[in-house]
Structure formats: structure tokens, C-alpha cells
CSV table of C-alpha atoms and ligand atoms in Angstrom, one decimal:
chain,number,residue,atom,x,y,z
P,1,UNK,CA,6.5,-36.5,11.2
P,2,UNK,CA,3.7,-38.2,9.2
P,3,UNK,CA,1.0,-35.9,7.8
P,4,UNK,CA,-2.5,-37.2,8.5
P,5,UNK,CA,-5.1,-37.1,5.8
P,6,UNK,CA,-7.8,-34.8,7.2
P,7,UNK,CA,-10.7,-36.5,5.5
P,8,UNK,CA,-10.0,-39.6,7.6
P,9,UNK,CA,-10.5,-37.6,10.8
P,10,UNK,CA,-14.1,-36.5,10.0
P,11,UNK,CA,-17.3,-38.1,11.2
P,12,UNK,CA,-20.6,-38.1,9.1
P,13,UNK,CA,-21.7,-34.7,10.5
P,14,UNK,CA,-18.4,-33.0,9.7
P,15,UNK,CA,-18.3,-34.5,6.2
P,16,UNK,CA,-21.6,-32.8,5.5
P,17,UNK,CA,-20.3,-29.5,7.0
P,18,UNK,CA,-17.3,-29.7,4.7
P,19,UNK,CA,-19.5,-29.9,1.6
P,20,UNK,CA,-21.8,-27.1,2.8
P,21,UNK,CA,-18.7,-24.9,3.6
P,22,UNK,CA,-17.2,-25.7,0.2
P,23,UNK,CA,-20.5,-24.6,-1.5
P,24,UNK,CA,-20.4,-21.3,0.3
P,25,UNK,CA,-16.8,-20.9,-0.6
P,26,UNK,CA,-17.4,-21.5,-4.3
P,27,UNK,CA,-20.2,-18.9,-4.3
P,28,UNK,CA,-17.7,-16.5,-2.7
P,29,UNK,CA,-15.2,-17.2,-5.5
P,30,UNK,CA,-17.9,-16.7,-8.2
P,31,UNK,CA,-19.1,-13.4,-6.7
P,32,UNK,CA,-15.7,-12.0,-6.0
P,33,UNK,CA,-13.4,-12.1,-9.0
P,34,UNK,CA,-11.9,-8.7,-8.2
P,35,UNK,CA,-10.9,-6.9,-5.0
P,36,UNK,CA,-14.0,-4.6,-5.3
P,37,UNK,CA,-16.4,-7.5,-5.9
P,38,UNK,CA,-14.9,-9.3,-2.8
P,39,UNK,CA,-15.4,-6.2,-0.7
P,40,UNK,CA,-19.0,-5.9,-1.8
P,41,UNK,CA,-19.7,-9.6,-1.0
P,42,UNK,CA,-17.9,-9.3,2.4
P,43,UNK,CA,-19.6,-6.1,3.5
P,44,UNK,CA,-23.0,-7.7,2.6
P,45,UNK,CA,-22.3,-10.7,4.8
P,46,UNK,CA,-20.8,-8.9,7.8
P,47,UNK,CA,-23.5,-6.2,7.9
P,48,UNK,CA,-26.1,-9.0,8.2
P,49,UNK,CA,-24.0,-10.3,11.1
P,50,UNK,CA,-24.2,-7.0,12.9
P,51,UNK,CA,-21.0,-5.3,11.8
P,52,UNK,CA,-21.2,-1.5,11.8
P,53,UNK,CA,-19.2,0.8,9.5
P,54,UNK,CA,-16.4,2.6,11.4
P,55,UNK,CA,-16.9,6.0,9.7
P,56,UNK,CA,-20.5,6.2,10.8
P,57,UNK,CA,-19.7,5.2,14.4
P,58,UNK,CA,-17.0,8.0,14.5
P,59,UNK,CA,-19.5,10.5,13.2
P,60,UNK,CA,-22.1,9.5,15.8
P,61,UNK,CA,-19.4,9.5,18.5
P,62,UNK,CA,-20.6,5.9,19.4
P,63,UNK,CA,-18.7,4.1,22.2
P,64,UNK,CA,-17.6,0.6,21.5
P,65,UNK,CA,-17.8,-2.2,24.1
P,66,UNK,CA,-17.0,-5.9,24.4
P,67,UNK,CA,-18.8,-7.9,21.7
P,68,UNK,CA,-19.3,-4.9,19.3
P,69,UNK,CA,-18.4,-5.5,15.7
P,70,UNK,CA,-17.0,-2.8,13.5
P,71,UNK,CA,-15.4,-2.6,10.0
P,72,UNK,CA,-13.6,-0.2,7.8
P,73,UNK,CA,-13.2,-0.3,4.0
P,74,UNK,CA,-10.4,1.5,2.3
P,75,UNK,CA,-10.9,2.7,-1.3
P,76,UNK,CA,-13.3,-0.2,-2.0
P,77,UNK,CA,-10.4,-2.7,-2.1
P,78,UNK,CA,-9.3,-3.5,1.4
P,79,UNK,CA,-11.2,-4.1,4.6
P,80,UNK,CA,-10.4,-4.5,8.3
P,81,UNK,CA,-12.9,-6.0,10.8
P,82,UNK,CA,-12.8,-5.9,14.6
P,83,UNK,CA,-14.9,-7.8,17.2
P,84,UNK,CA,-14.1,-6.1,20.5
P,85,UNK,CA,-12.9,-8.5,23.2
P,86,UNK,CA,-13.3,-8.5,27.0
P,87,UNK,CA,-9.7,-7.3,27.6
P,88,UNK,CA,-8.4,-3.8,26.8
P,89,UNK,CA,-7.2,-3.6,23.2
P,90,UNK,CA,-3.8,-2.3,24.5
P,91,UNK,CA,-3.3,-5.9,25.7
P,92,UNK,CA,-3.2,-7.0,22.1
P,93,UNK,CA,-5.5,-8.5,19.5
P,94,UNK,CA,-5.7,-11.8,17.6
P,95,UNK,CA,-5.4,-10.9,14.0
P,96,UNK,CA,-6.1,-12.9,10.8
P,97,UNK,CA,-4.8,-11.4,7.6
P,98,UNK,CA,-5.1,-12.5,4.0
P,99,UNK,CA,-5.2,-10.8,0.6
P,100,UNK,CA,-8.1,-10.5,-1.9
P,101,UNK,CA,-6.1,-9.6,-5.1
P,102,UNK,CA,-5.2,-12.3,-7.5
P,103,UNK,CA,-3.0,-12.6,-10.6
P,104,UNK,CA,-4.8,-11.5,-13.8
P,105,UNK,CA,-4.5,-9.2,-16.9
P,106,UNK,CA,-5.3,-5.5,-16.3
P,107,UNK,CA,-6.6,-3.5,-19.2
P,108,UNK,CA,-4.2,-0.6,-20.1
P,109,UNK,CA,-5.3,3.0,-20.0
P,110,UNK,CA,-5.1,3.4,-23.8
P,111,UNK,CA,-6.0,-0.1,-24.7
P,112,UNK,CA,-8.1,-0.2,-27.9
P,113,UNK,CA,-6.7,-0.9,-31.3
P,114,UNK,CA,-7.6,-2.7,-34.5
P,115,UNK,CA,-5.3,-5.0,-36.5
P,116,UNK,CA,-5.9,-7.5,-39.3
P,117,UNK,CA,-9.7,-7.2,-38.9
P,118,UNK,CA,-9.7,-7.7,-35.1
P,119,UNK,CA,-10.4,-5.2,-32.3
P,120,UNK,CA,-8.2,-5.7,-29.3
P,121,UNK,CA,-7.7,-4.5,-25.7
P,122,UNK,CA,-4.1,-4.2,-24.7
P,123,UNK,CA,-3.3,-5.6,-21.2
P,124,UNK,CA,-0.6,-5.4,-18.6
P,125,UNK,CA,-0.4,-8.6,-16.5
P,126,UNK,CA,-0.8,-8.2,-12.7
P,127,UNK,CA,1.2,-10.4,-10.4
P,128,UNK,CA,3.3,-13.5,-11.3
P,129,UNK,CA,1.8,-15.4,-14.2
P,130,UNK,CA,3.0,-18.1,-16.6
P,131,UNK,CA,2.0,-16.1,-19.6
P,132,UNK,CA,1.5,-19.2,-21.8
P,133,UNK,CA,-1.3,-20.3,-19.5
P,134,UNK,CA,-3.5,-17.4,-20.5
P,135,UNK,CA,-3.9,-18.0,-24.2
P,136,UNK,CA,-6.9,-19.7,-25.8
P,137,UNK,CA,-9.1,-19.9,-22.7
P,138,UNK,CA,-12.4,-18.1,-22.2
P,139,UNK,CA,-11.9,-14.8,-20.4
P,140,UNK,CA,-14.3,-12.4,-18.7
P,141,UNK,CA,-13.9,-8.7,-18.0
P,142,UNK,CA,-14.7,-7.4,-14.5
P,143,UNK,CA,-14.2,-3.9,-13.1
P,144,UNK,CA,-15.2,-0.3,-13.0
P,145,UNK,CA,-15.1,2.7,-15.3
P,146,UNK,CA,-15.2,6.0,-13.5
P,147,UNK,CA,-16.5,8.7,-15.8
P,148,UNK,CA,-15.4,12.3,-15.6
P,149,UNK,CA,-18.5,13.3,-13.7
P,150,UNK,CA,-17.6,10.7,-11.0
P,151,UNK,CA,-20.3,8.2,-11.9
P,152,UNK,CA,-19.2,4.5,-11.7
P,153,UNK,CA,-20.0,2.1,-14.5
P,154,UNK,CA,-19.7,-1.5,-13.3
P,155,UNK,CA,-18.5,-4.1,-15.8
P,156,UNK,CA,-19.0,-7.8,-15.4
P,157,UNK,CA,-19.2,-9.6,-18.7
P,158,UNK,CA,-18.3,-13.2,-19.6
P,159,UNK,CA,-19.7,-15.0,-16.7
P,160,UNK,CA,-23.3,-15.7,-17.6
P,161,UNK,CA,-23.9,-18.5,-20.1
P,162,UNK,CA,-25.3,-16.1,-22.7
P,163,UNK,CA,-22.6,-13.5,-22.2
P,164,UNK,CA,-19.8,-13.3,-24.8
P,165,UNK,CA,-16.3,-14.1,-23.6
P,166,UNK,CA,-12.9,-12.9,-24.7
P,167,UNK,CA,-9.6,-14.6,-25.5
P,168,UNK,CA,-6.0,-14.3,-26.3
P,169,UNK,CA,-5.0,-16.0,-29.5
P,170,UNK,CA,-2.1,-18.5,-29.9
P,171,UNK,CA,-0.2,-19.6,-33.0
P,172,UNK,CA,-1.5,-22.9,-34.6
P,173,UNK,CA,0.7,-25.9,-33.9
P,174,UNK,CA,1.2,-26.4,-37.6
P,175,UNK,CA,3.3,-23.2,-37.8
P,176,UNK,CA,4.7,-23.3,-34.3
P,177,UNK,CA,8.1,-25.0,-34.9
P,178,UNK,CA,10.0,-21.8,-34.2
P,179,UNK,CA,7.8,-20.7,-31.3
P,180,UNK,CA,8.2,-24.1,-29.6
P,181,UNK,CA,12.0,-23.7,-29.6
P,182,UNK,CA,11.6,-20.7,-27.3
P,183,UNK,CA,11.9,-20.8,-23.6
P,184,UNK,CA,8.6,-21.1,-21.8
P,185,UNK,CA,9.1,-17.6,-20.4
P,186,UNK,CA,9.3,-16.2,-23.9
P,187,UNK,CA,6.8,-18.4,-25.8
P,188,UNK,CA,4.1,-15.8,-25.1
P,189,UNK,CA,5.4,-12.3,-24.5
P,190,UNK,CA,3.7,-9.9,-22.2
P,191,UNK,CA,2.8,-7.6,-25.1
P,192,UNK,CA,1.2,-10.5,-26.9
P,193,UNK,CA,-1.4,-10.9,-24.1
P,194,UNK,CA,-3.9,-8.6,-25.8
P,195,UNK,CA,-7.5,-9.8,-25.8
P,196,UNK,CA,-9.6,-10.2,-28.9
P,197,UNK,CA,-12.8,-8.2,-28.4
P,198,UNK,CA,-14.4,-8.2,-31.9
P,199,UNK,CA,-14.2,-8.9,-35.6
P,200,UNK,CA,-17.3,-7.2,-37.1
P,201,UNK,CA,-17.1,-3.8,-38.8
P,202,UNK,CA,-19.4,-1.0,-38.1
P,203,UNK,CA,-22.3,-1.2,-40.6
P,204,UNK,CA,-22.2,2.1,-42.5
P,205,UNK,CA,-25.4,3.4,-43.9
P,206,UNK,CA,-26.3,2.3,-47.4
P,207,UNK,CA,-25.7,5.6,-49.1
P,208,UNK,CA,-22.2,5.8,-47.7
P,209,UNK,CA,-21.5,2.2,-48.8
P,210,UNK,CA,-22.7,2.8,-52.4
P,211,UNK,CA,-20.5,5.8,-52.6
P,212,UNK,CA,-17.6,3.8,-51.2
P,213,UNK,CA,-18.0,0.9,-53.7
P,214,UNK,CA,-18.4,3.1,-56.7
P,215,UNK,CA,-16.1,6.0,-56.1
P,216,UNK,CA,-13.6,4.7,-53.6
P,217,UNK,CA,-13.8,8.1,-52.2
P,218,UNK,CA,-11.4,9.2,-49.5
P,219,UNK,CA,-14.1,10.2,-47.1
P,220,UNK,CA,-15.7,6.8,-47.3
P,221,UNK,CA,-12.4,5.0,-46.9
P,222,UNK,CA,-12.0,7.0,-43.7
P,223,UNK,CA,-15.3,5.6,-42.5
P,224,UNK,CA,-14.0,2.1,-43.1
P,225,UNK,CA,-10.8,2.7,-41.2
P,226,UNK,CA,-10.9,1.0,-37.8
P,227,UNK,CA,-14.4,-0.1,-38.6
P,228,UNK,CA,-14.2,-3.1,-36.2
P,229,UNK,CA,-12.9,-0.9,-33.4
P,230,UNK,CA,-15.5,1.7,-34.1
P,231,UNK,CA,-18.2,-0.9,-34.0
P,232,UNK,CA,-17.0,-2.0,-30.5
P,233,UNK,CA,-17.0,1.7,-29.4
P,234,UNK,CA,-20.6,2.1,-30.5
P,235,UNK,CA,-21.5,-1.1,-28.6
P,236,UNK,CA,-19.7,0.2,-25.5
P,237,UNK,CA,-21.5,3.6,-25.9
P,238,UNK,CA,-24.8,1.8,-26.1
P,239,UNK,CA,-24.2,-0.8,-23.3
P,240,UNK,CA,-22.2,1.4,-20.8
P,241,UNK,CA,-22.6,4.9,-22.1
P,242,UNK,CA,-18.8,5.3,-22.3
P,243,UNK,CA,-16.3,6.8,-24.8
P,244,UNK,CA,-12.9,5.5,-25.7
P,245,UNK,CA,-11.4,8.2,-23.4
P,246,UNK,CA,-13.1,6.7,-20.4
P,247,UNK,CA,-10.6,3.8,-20.3
P,248,UNK,CA,-8.2,6.3,-18.9
P,249,UNK,CA,-10.1,6.2,-15.6
P,250,UNK,CA,-11.0,2.6,-15.6
P,251,UNK,CA,-9.9,-0.5,-13.6
P,252,UNK,CA,-10.8,-3.5,-15.8
P,253,UNK,CA,-9.5,-6.9,-14.8
P,254,UNK,CA,-9.4,-9.7,-17.3
P,255,UNK,CA,-9.9,-13.0,-15.5
P,256,UNK,CA,-10.7,-16.6,-16.5
P,257,UNK,CA,-14.5,-16.9,-17.3
P,258,UNK,CA,-16.5,-19.4,-15.5
P,259,UNK,CA,-17.5,-20.7,-12.1
P,260,UNK,CA,-15.6,-22.6,-9.4
P,261,UNK,CA,-16.1,-26.4,-9.9
P,262,UNK,CA,-15.9,-29.4,-7.7
P,263,UNK,CA,-13.0,-31.6,-8.9
P,264,UNK,CA,-12.5,-35.4,-9.0
P,265,UNK,CA,-14.9,-38.3,-9.1
P,266,UNK,CA,-14.9,-38.0,-5.3
P,267,UNK,CA,-15.6,-34.3,-5.5
P,268,UNK,CA,-12.9,-33.8,-2.9
P,269,UNK,CA,-11.3,-30.7,-4.5
P,270,UNK,CA,-12.3,-27.3,-5.8
P,271,UNK,CA,-10.9,-26.0,-9.1
P,272,UNK,CA,-11.3,-22.3,-9.5
P,273,UNK,CA,-9.7,-19.0,-10.5
P,274,UNK,CA,-8.5,-16.7,-7.7
P,275,UNK,CA,-8.0,-19.2,-4.8
P,276,UNK,CA,-4.7,-17.4,-4.0
P,277,UNK,CA,-5.7,-15.9,-1.6
P,278,UNK,CA,-9.4,-15.8,-1.5
P,279,UNK,CA,-9.4,-19.2,0.1
P,280,UNK,CA,-7.8,-17.7,3.2
P,281,UNK,CA,-9.8,-14.5,3.0
P,282,UNK,CA,-13.1,-16.5,2.9
P,283,UNK,CA,-12.1,-18.9,5.7
P,284,UNK,CA,-10.9,-16.0,7.8
P,285,UNK,CA,-14.1,-14.1,7.2
P,286,UNK,CA,-16.2,-17.1,8.2
P,287,UNK,CA,-14.1,-17.7,11.3
P,288,UNK,CA,-14.8,-14.0,12.4
P,289,UNK,CA,-18.5,-14.6,11.9
P,290,UNK,CA,-18.5,-17.9,13.8
P,291,UNK,CA,-16.7,-16.9,17.1
P,292,UNK,CA,-18.6,-15.9,20.2
P,293,UNK,CA,-17.3,-13.4,22.7
P,294,UNK,CA,-13.5,-13.5,22.9
P,295,UNK,CA,-11.0,-12.4,25.6
P,296,UNK,CA,-8.9,-10.5,23.2
P,297,UNK,CA,-10.2,-8.3,20.4
P,298,UNK,CA,-10.5,-10.4,17.2
P,299,UNK,CA,-9.4,-8.7,14.0
P,300,UNK,CA,-9.4,-9.6,10.4
P,301,UNK,CA,-7.5,-7.7,7.6
P,302,UNK,CA,-8.3,-8.5,4.0
P,303,UNK,CA,-6.0,-6.5,1.7
P,304,UNK,CA,-5.3,-5.6,-1.9
P,305,UNK,CA,-1.9,-5.5,-3.8
P,306,UNK,CA,-0.2,-8.5,-2.1
P,307,UNK,CA,0.7,-10.0,-5.5
P,308,UNK,CA,2.7,-6.9,-6.4
P,309,UNK,CA,4.4,-6.3,-3.2
P,310,UNK,CA,1.7,-5.0,-0.8
P,311,UNK,CA,2.3,-1.5,-2.2
P,312,UNK,CA,0.0,1.5,-2.4
P,313,UNK,CA,-2.8,3.0,-0.4
P,314,UNK,CA,-4.7,-0.3,-0.3
P,315,UNK,CA,-1.8,-2.7,0.2
P,316,UNK,CA,-0.7,-4.0,3.6
P,317,UNK,CA,2.2,-1.4,3.7
P,318,UNK,CA,-0.4,1.4,3.8
P,319,UNK,CA,-1.2,3.0,7.2
P,320,UNK,CA,-4.9,2.4,6.8
P,321,UNK,CA,-4.8,-0.6,9.2
P,322,UNK,CA,-2.9,1.3,11.9
P,323,UNK,CA,-5.2,4.3,11.5
P,324,UNK,CA,-8.3,2.1,11.9
P,325,UNK,CA,-6.8,0.6,15.1
P,326,UNK,CA,-6.3,4.1,16.5
P,327,UNK,CA,-9.9,5.1,15.6
P,328,UNK,CA,-11.4,1.9,17.1
P,329,UNK,CA,-9.3,2.4,20.3
P,330,UNK,CA,-10.6,6.0,20.4
P,331,UNK,CA,-14.2,4.6,20.4
P,332,UNK,CA,-13.3,2.0,23.1
P,333,UNK,CA,-12.0,4.9,25.2
P,334,UNK,CA,-8.4,3.8,25.4
P,335,UNK,CA,-6.8,5.8,22.6
P,336,UNK,CA,-3.3,7.1,23.1
P,337,UNK,CA,-0.3,6.9,20.8
P,338,UNK,CA,1.3,4.6,23.4
P,339,UNK,CA,-1.8,2.4,23.7
P,340,UNK,CA,-1.9,1.9,19.9
P,341,UNK,CA,1.7,0.8,20.0
P,342,UNK,CA,1.1,-1.5,22.9
P,343,UNK,CA,-1.9,-3.0,21.1
P,344,UNK,CA,0.0,-3.7,17.9
P,345,UNK,CA,3.1,-5.0,19.6
P,346,UNK,CA,1.2,-7.3,21.9
P,347,UNK,CA,-0.9,-8.8,19.1
P,348,UNK,CA,-0.7,-12.3,17.6
P,349,UNK,CA,-1.3,-12.8,14.0
P,350,UNK,CA,-1.9,-15.6,11.5
P,351,UNK,CA,-0.7,-14.1,8.2
P,352,UNK,CA,-2.7,-16.3,5.9
P,353,UNK,CA,-1.8,-17.1,2.3
P,354,UNK,CA,-1.7,-20.2,0.1
P,355,UNK,CA,1.2,-22.6,0.3
P,356,UNK,CA,2.3,-24.8,-2.5
P,357,UNK,CA,0.9,-28.3,-2.5
P,358,UNK,CA,3.1,-31.3,-3.2
P,359,UNK,CA,2.7,-32.1,-6.9
P,360,UNK,CA,3.8,-35.7,-7.7
P,361,UNK,CA,4.3,-34.7,-11.4
P,362,UNK,CA,7.0,-32.3,-10.3
P,363,UNK,CA,8.2,-34.1,-7.2
P,364,UNK,CA,11.8,-33.0,-7.7
P,365,UNK,CA,10.9,-29.4,-6.9
P,366,UNK,CA,9.8,-30.2,-3.4
P,367,UNK,CA,11.4,-31.5,-0.2
P,368,UNK,CA,8.9,-34.2,0.6
P,369,UNK,CA,9.4,-33.9,4.4
P,370,UNK,CA,8.8,-30.2,4.4
P,371,UNK,CA,6.0,-29.6,1.9
P,372,UNK,CA,2.2,-29.3,2.3
P,373,UNK,CA,0.0,-32.1,1.1
P,374,UNK,CA,-3.4,-31.5,-0.4
P,375,UNK,CA,-5.8,-32.8,2.2
P,376,UNK,CA,-3.2,-32.6,5.0
P,377,UNK,CA,-4.9,-29.8,6.9
P,378,UNK,CA,-4.1,-26.2,7.6
P,379,UNK,CA,-0.5,-25.3,6.7
P,380,UNK,CA,2.1,-23.4,8.8
P,381,UNK,CA,5.2,-21.9,7.3
P,382,UNK,CA,7.6,-20.9,10.0
P,383,UNK,CA,9.3,-18.8,7.3
P,384,UNK,CA,8.8,-18.0,3.7
P,385,UNK,CA,11.2,-16.0,1.5
P,386,UNK,CA,13.7,-17.4,-1.0
P,387,UNK,CA,17.3,-18.7,-1.2
P,388,UNK,CA,18.4,-18.4,2.4
P,389,UNK,CA,15.1,-17.1,3.8
P,390,UNK,CA,15.5,-13.7,2.0
P,391,UNK,CA,12.4,-11.5,2.3
P,392,UNK,CA,10.9,-13.8,5.0
P,393,UNK,CA,9.1,-13.4,8.2
P,394,UNK,CA,10.5,-16.0,10.5
P,395,UNK,CA,8.1,-16.9,13.3
P,396,UNK,CA,9.4,-17.3,16.8
P,397,UNK,CA,9.6,-20.9,18.2
P,398,UNK,CA,7.8,-19.7,21.3
P,399,UNK,CA,4.9,-18.5,19.3
P,400,UNK,CA,4.7,-21.7,17.3
P,401,UNK,CA,4.7,-23.7,20.5
P,402,UNK,CA,1.7,-21.6,21.7
P,403,UNK,CA,-0.2,-22.3,18.4
P,404,UNK,CA,0.7,-26.0,18.5
P,405,UNK,CA,-0.8,-26.2,22.0
P,406,UNK,CA,-4.0,-24.5,20.9
P,407,UNK,CA,-4.4,-26.7,17.8
P,408,UNK,CA,-3.8,-29.8,19.8
P,409,UNK,CA,-6.4,-28.8,22.4
P,410,UNK,CA,-9.0,-28.0,19.7
P,411,UNK,CA,-7.9,-31.0,17.5
P,412,UNK,CA,-7.2,-29.0,14.4
P,413,UNK,CA,-5.3,-30.9,11.7
P,414,UNK,CA,-2.2,-29.0,10.6
P,415,UNK,CA,1.0,-29.5,8.7
P,416,UNK,CA,4.2,-27.5,8.5
P,417,UNK,CA,5.8,-26.7,5.2
P,418,UNK,CA,8.2,-24.8,3.0
P,419,UNK,CA,7.2,-23.7,-0.5
P,420,UNK,CA,9.7,-25.9,-2.3
P,421,UNK,CA,13.3,-26.9,-2.4
P,422,UNK,CA,15.7,-24.4,-0.8
P,423,UNK,CA,17.5,-23.2,-3.9
P,424,UNK,CA,14.6,-23.2,-6.3
P,425,UNK,CA,13.0,-19.8,-5.5
P,426,UNK,CA,10.3,-18.8,-3.2
P,427,UNK,CA,7.9,-16.0,-2.3
P,428,UNK,CA,6.8,-13.5,0.3
P,429,UNK,CA,3.5,-12.6,2.0
P,430,UNK,CA,2.2,-9.8,4.1
P,431,UNK,CA,3.6,-11.4,7.3
P,432,UNK,CA,6.8,-9.3,7.5
P,433,UNK,CA,4.9,-6.0,7.4
P,434,UNK,CA,2.8,-6.7,10.5
P,435,UNK,CA,5.9,-8.2,12.2
P,436,UNK,CA,7.4,-4.7,12.0
P,437,UNK,CA,5.2,-3.7,14.9
P,438,UNK,CA,7.0,-6.4,17.0
P,439,UNK,CA,3.9,-8.7,17.2
P,440,UNK,CA,4.1,-12.4,16.8
P,441,UNK,CA,3.3,-13.4,13.2
P,442,UNK,CA,3.3,-16.7,11.5
P,443,UNK,CA,2.5,-17.6,7.9
P,444,UNK,CA,-0.3,-20.0,7.6
P,445,UNK,CA,-3.0,-21.0,5.2
P,446,UNK,CA,-4.2,-23.5,2.6
P,447,UNK,CA,-2.2,-25.7,0.2
P,448,UNK,CA,-2.9,-25.0,-3.5
P,449,UNK,CA,-2.0,-27.1,-6.5
P,450,UNK,CA,-1.1,-25.1,-9.6
P,451,UNK,CA,-0.9,-21.8,-7.7
P,452,UNK,CA,-1.2,-18.7,-9.9
P,453,UNK,CA,-2.6,-20.7,-12.8
P,454,UNK,CA,-5.9,-19.5,-14.3
P,455,UNK,CA,-7.4,-22.5,-12.5
P,456,UNK,CA,-6.0,-23.5,-9.1
P,457,UNK,CA,-6.9,-26.5,-7.0
P,458,UNK,CA,-7.6,-26.9,-3.3
P,459,UNK,CA,-8.9,-29.6,-1.0
P,460,UNK,CA,-12.4,-29.0,0.5
P,461,UNK,CA,-11.2,-30.6,3.7
P,462,UNK,CA,-8.3,-28.2,3.9
P,463,UNK,CA,-10.5,-25.2,3.4
P,464,UNK,CA,-12.9,-26.4,6.2
P,465,UNK,CA,-10.0,-27.3,8.5
P,466,UNK,CA,-8.3,-24.0,8.1
P,467,UNK,CA,-11.5,-22.2,9.1
P,468,UNK,CA,-11.5,-24.4,12.2
P,469,UNK,CA,-7.9,-23.4,12.9
P,470,UNK,CA,-8.8,-19.7,12.6
P,471,UNK,CA,-11.6,-20.1,15.1
P,472,UNK,CA,-9.3,-21.9,17.5
P,473,UNK,CA,-6.7,-19.1,17.1
P,474,UNK,CA,-9.2,-16.2,17.6
P,475,UNK,CA,-10.7,-17.8,20.7
P,476,UNK,CA,-7.5,-19.0,22.4
P,477,UNK,CA,-4.3,-17.2,21.3
P,478,UNK,CA,-2.8,-15.0,24.0
P,479,UNK,CA,0.9,-14.7,24.2
V,501,MN,MN1,-1.0,-15.2,-2.0
V,502,MN,MN1,0.2,-15.3,-4.9
């Protein structure tokens, strides 16, 4: 089967829409470099579109009816949205799912130290990263510090042009002979991914300094110990009113600094941090906001922790989604344990995540007939997993036939793919978790070049086409 280039199928009007959509997407990426930032951005958008917070509706004992829009946020890092359909929820929903966490470096709980005149923050990488890609690039710090009294200090530094940035050092090429002999996985070790945060000692008062210079007194030496670190601590105290101890209850994510950019002379692509999987999260969100009234309830789940196995209270394995479904069904007046089960098992889902785009520079890693091409449209992976489909969700042929028919009717460009060659490795998504309810689930999404690198590339046409696919799915799927 020949894959069409999606660009060639667009008329003038659509080409304009592609660019407008890409601009909105790039703003979304710039405003959401952490899960929490994504949630804030999403809640802002959906509240403007008439979505109401589930907790408030429960408190008011509000009844939900067809066309009503409701959302629930879990621990500021995951969200589920519902737009109630004409049919009873027990007949099943059409669900879009994607994740909003991305690979990065997390700041450790006891992170600060000084060495050789530098102050550092020690990090623990999150998700699958090629560690050598993270050295010598400008980094920003995003996140929250929760103080003992419960107040939240928001941190976002390194993005504005006049903000300072941070970096991980690397050995100069002139001395790197030994380093370059190492395997790529070992060239930069995880513990070497500490970020440089300062190099200037705390200025001690003149009296103290004189004393130090003349007497070399113990007390003065003590003042000079960790002077660079102490200087940073005093800056942190001044800017954020935090103590070193407060790192214990902080979630600080170190991410590439800078905004999403158009790529190529033809501006056909987007180069940005965090497109896995915010590209699917954004296009799912926009599809939810675009649809009119639907037969089946439309649902969108945007979750945390996919990159580390969908674990924890905010990952897809958490019961927060199922609980939200039960609460919503309670408000539509059809709650029962059995109806919740019926709803979940009768649902259809597009589990959306990025797929690897064919890379001509590494052609031997892919099966050219079964790989996604950048610009080839929305991607479907019947299965994911690795080496013999291990860890995969494998979508039913009947379901795929149903989706094919919808996409043909709505003229959505799509392609089918596997991640790469059979024996080379693979990956998993959230698909298998929802499939546990017995619902139809297929992996779908957008092709990405250099996935999990600090800067990932997508095609503007694919992003737009995927949103079209989601709309077609939400409005038509019923199996
Ligand atoms: Mn992903
Ligand atoms: Mn990933």
C-alpha cells in the first residue's frame, strides 16, 4: 500500500488551517512543559468552552444531560473530559487517550552541592533518554515547591530571553579520547547529569573578608566553605522565599529551554521539546472542543506517568478514570456498578501516542513497508510491544475495519505502522490498560522524528490530519 503525502491532498483553505493549527499547537507546547502546566492550559481552554468541574457538579447535585461538558482533574497532573451524548452512557463512549508527561531530568530531593567552584543540582532522569543528548544545551527549570505550610511556589525559569538558563557540562574534545571509546549508553552516566546552577561565591561583608585575608581564621574559612552554593541559596531565598530543605517537597523538572519552532525552508515541520505525547494530547483536546452533539458520550483522558509505566495515582493504571466515569454516570442518572462495567466494556478508544517516523539516515532500523512517514497522515499501530508483540495491545481486526470505514467516509489520511524492525526493540503505551475493560482499543497518533530527544520533529500536516481523525472518530465510532 502506497502512503499518500497529506500535503498534496489539501486545498488553499486547508493549507491555511494547517498553519493556524500549528501555531496554536506550538503555543500549547510553549505553555505546557510539565504535566501541571499542561493541565492549567487545558483547564483554561475547556472552561471557556463551557466545561464544568465534576467536583462542583457533584456538590451541587447537578444532573447531566446530552450536550453537557464536564471534566475532572486528578492531583493537578491528569485530566478526564466528558461531553455527554444522546445515548445512555451504558451503551459505551468514544474515548481519546494520550499522555502529557515527557522525558526530562527531575531534580532530586537533596540536590544541592558545590564542587570545584560550581554549584549544582543533582538530577534523576525521567523516562527513556539518550543521556548524551542532554549535555551542553540550554536548560530551563519548571515545577513547584510546596512549603511546609502548604503554600505552592511556582518555578519557571529559563524560557524568557532575559532569564538565565542552566546546563550539563561535557568534557572538551581535546581530552575526550578515552570518553569517546565508551559505548554511547555509558558516555554520559546518569549521575553525571547534574546541572550547573552557579559559579559566584556569596559576597561576605568586608570586615569578615579582612579578617579572613589577614588571619586565615577558622571561622572565616567556614564562611567561605560552599560559598557558591550559599550564594545560590540566598538568591533562592530572595526570589522564592525557600530554604534548602524545601527541595524535599518539590517537583522540579529540567527541560530544554526555548520555544517550539517551525522547521525547514518550507516551514512544513515543528521542532520542539515534549511532542511525545503532547502532540496527541493537543489534537485530542482540540477535537473534543470542535465536535457538535454526538450520539455516544465523547471522552478524553490526558494522563501522567506514561513514560515510566503508567504507574501511580495519576498514571493510567490509577482508578481515577473509572471513578470519574462512575461519578458522571451518577449525574446522568444511570449509575450502577453494572452500568459502569457496561459503559467501559462497550466503549471504543483511540489510544494516542507518537509513532516513530521513518528516518532515511537510519533506514536499516525500519521495515519500509510498515513504518510511519512524516507527512503521511494519522498513524495506526494495530499493535505495539517488542520482540514478538510482548507488552502490546493488539487491536481486533473488526475494530480496525470499523475505523477504516469511518476514515474513508470522512476522507482522513492515515497510514499503518510498526515502530521499527521486529527484533530491534519497541515500546508500550496506555492502550493495554483500557483494553482490560474489554473495550476496543487501537494505538494511533502522530509520527515523530527523533522521538525522546530534547528536540523532536513532527509534520504540521500530520498534526492537523490527526485532529481531523479524532473528530471523525468521536462523531462516528459505534461498535
Ligand atoms: Mn508517548
Ligand atoms: Mn515516549
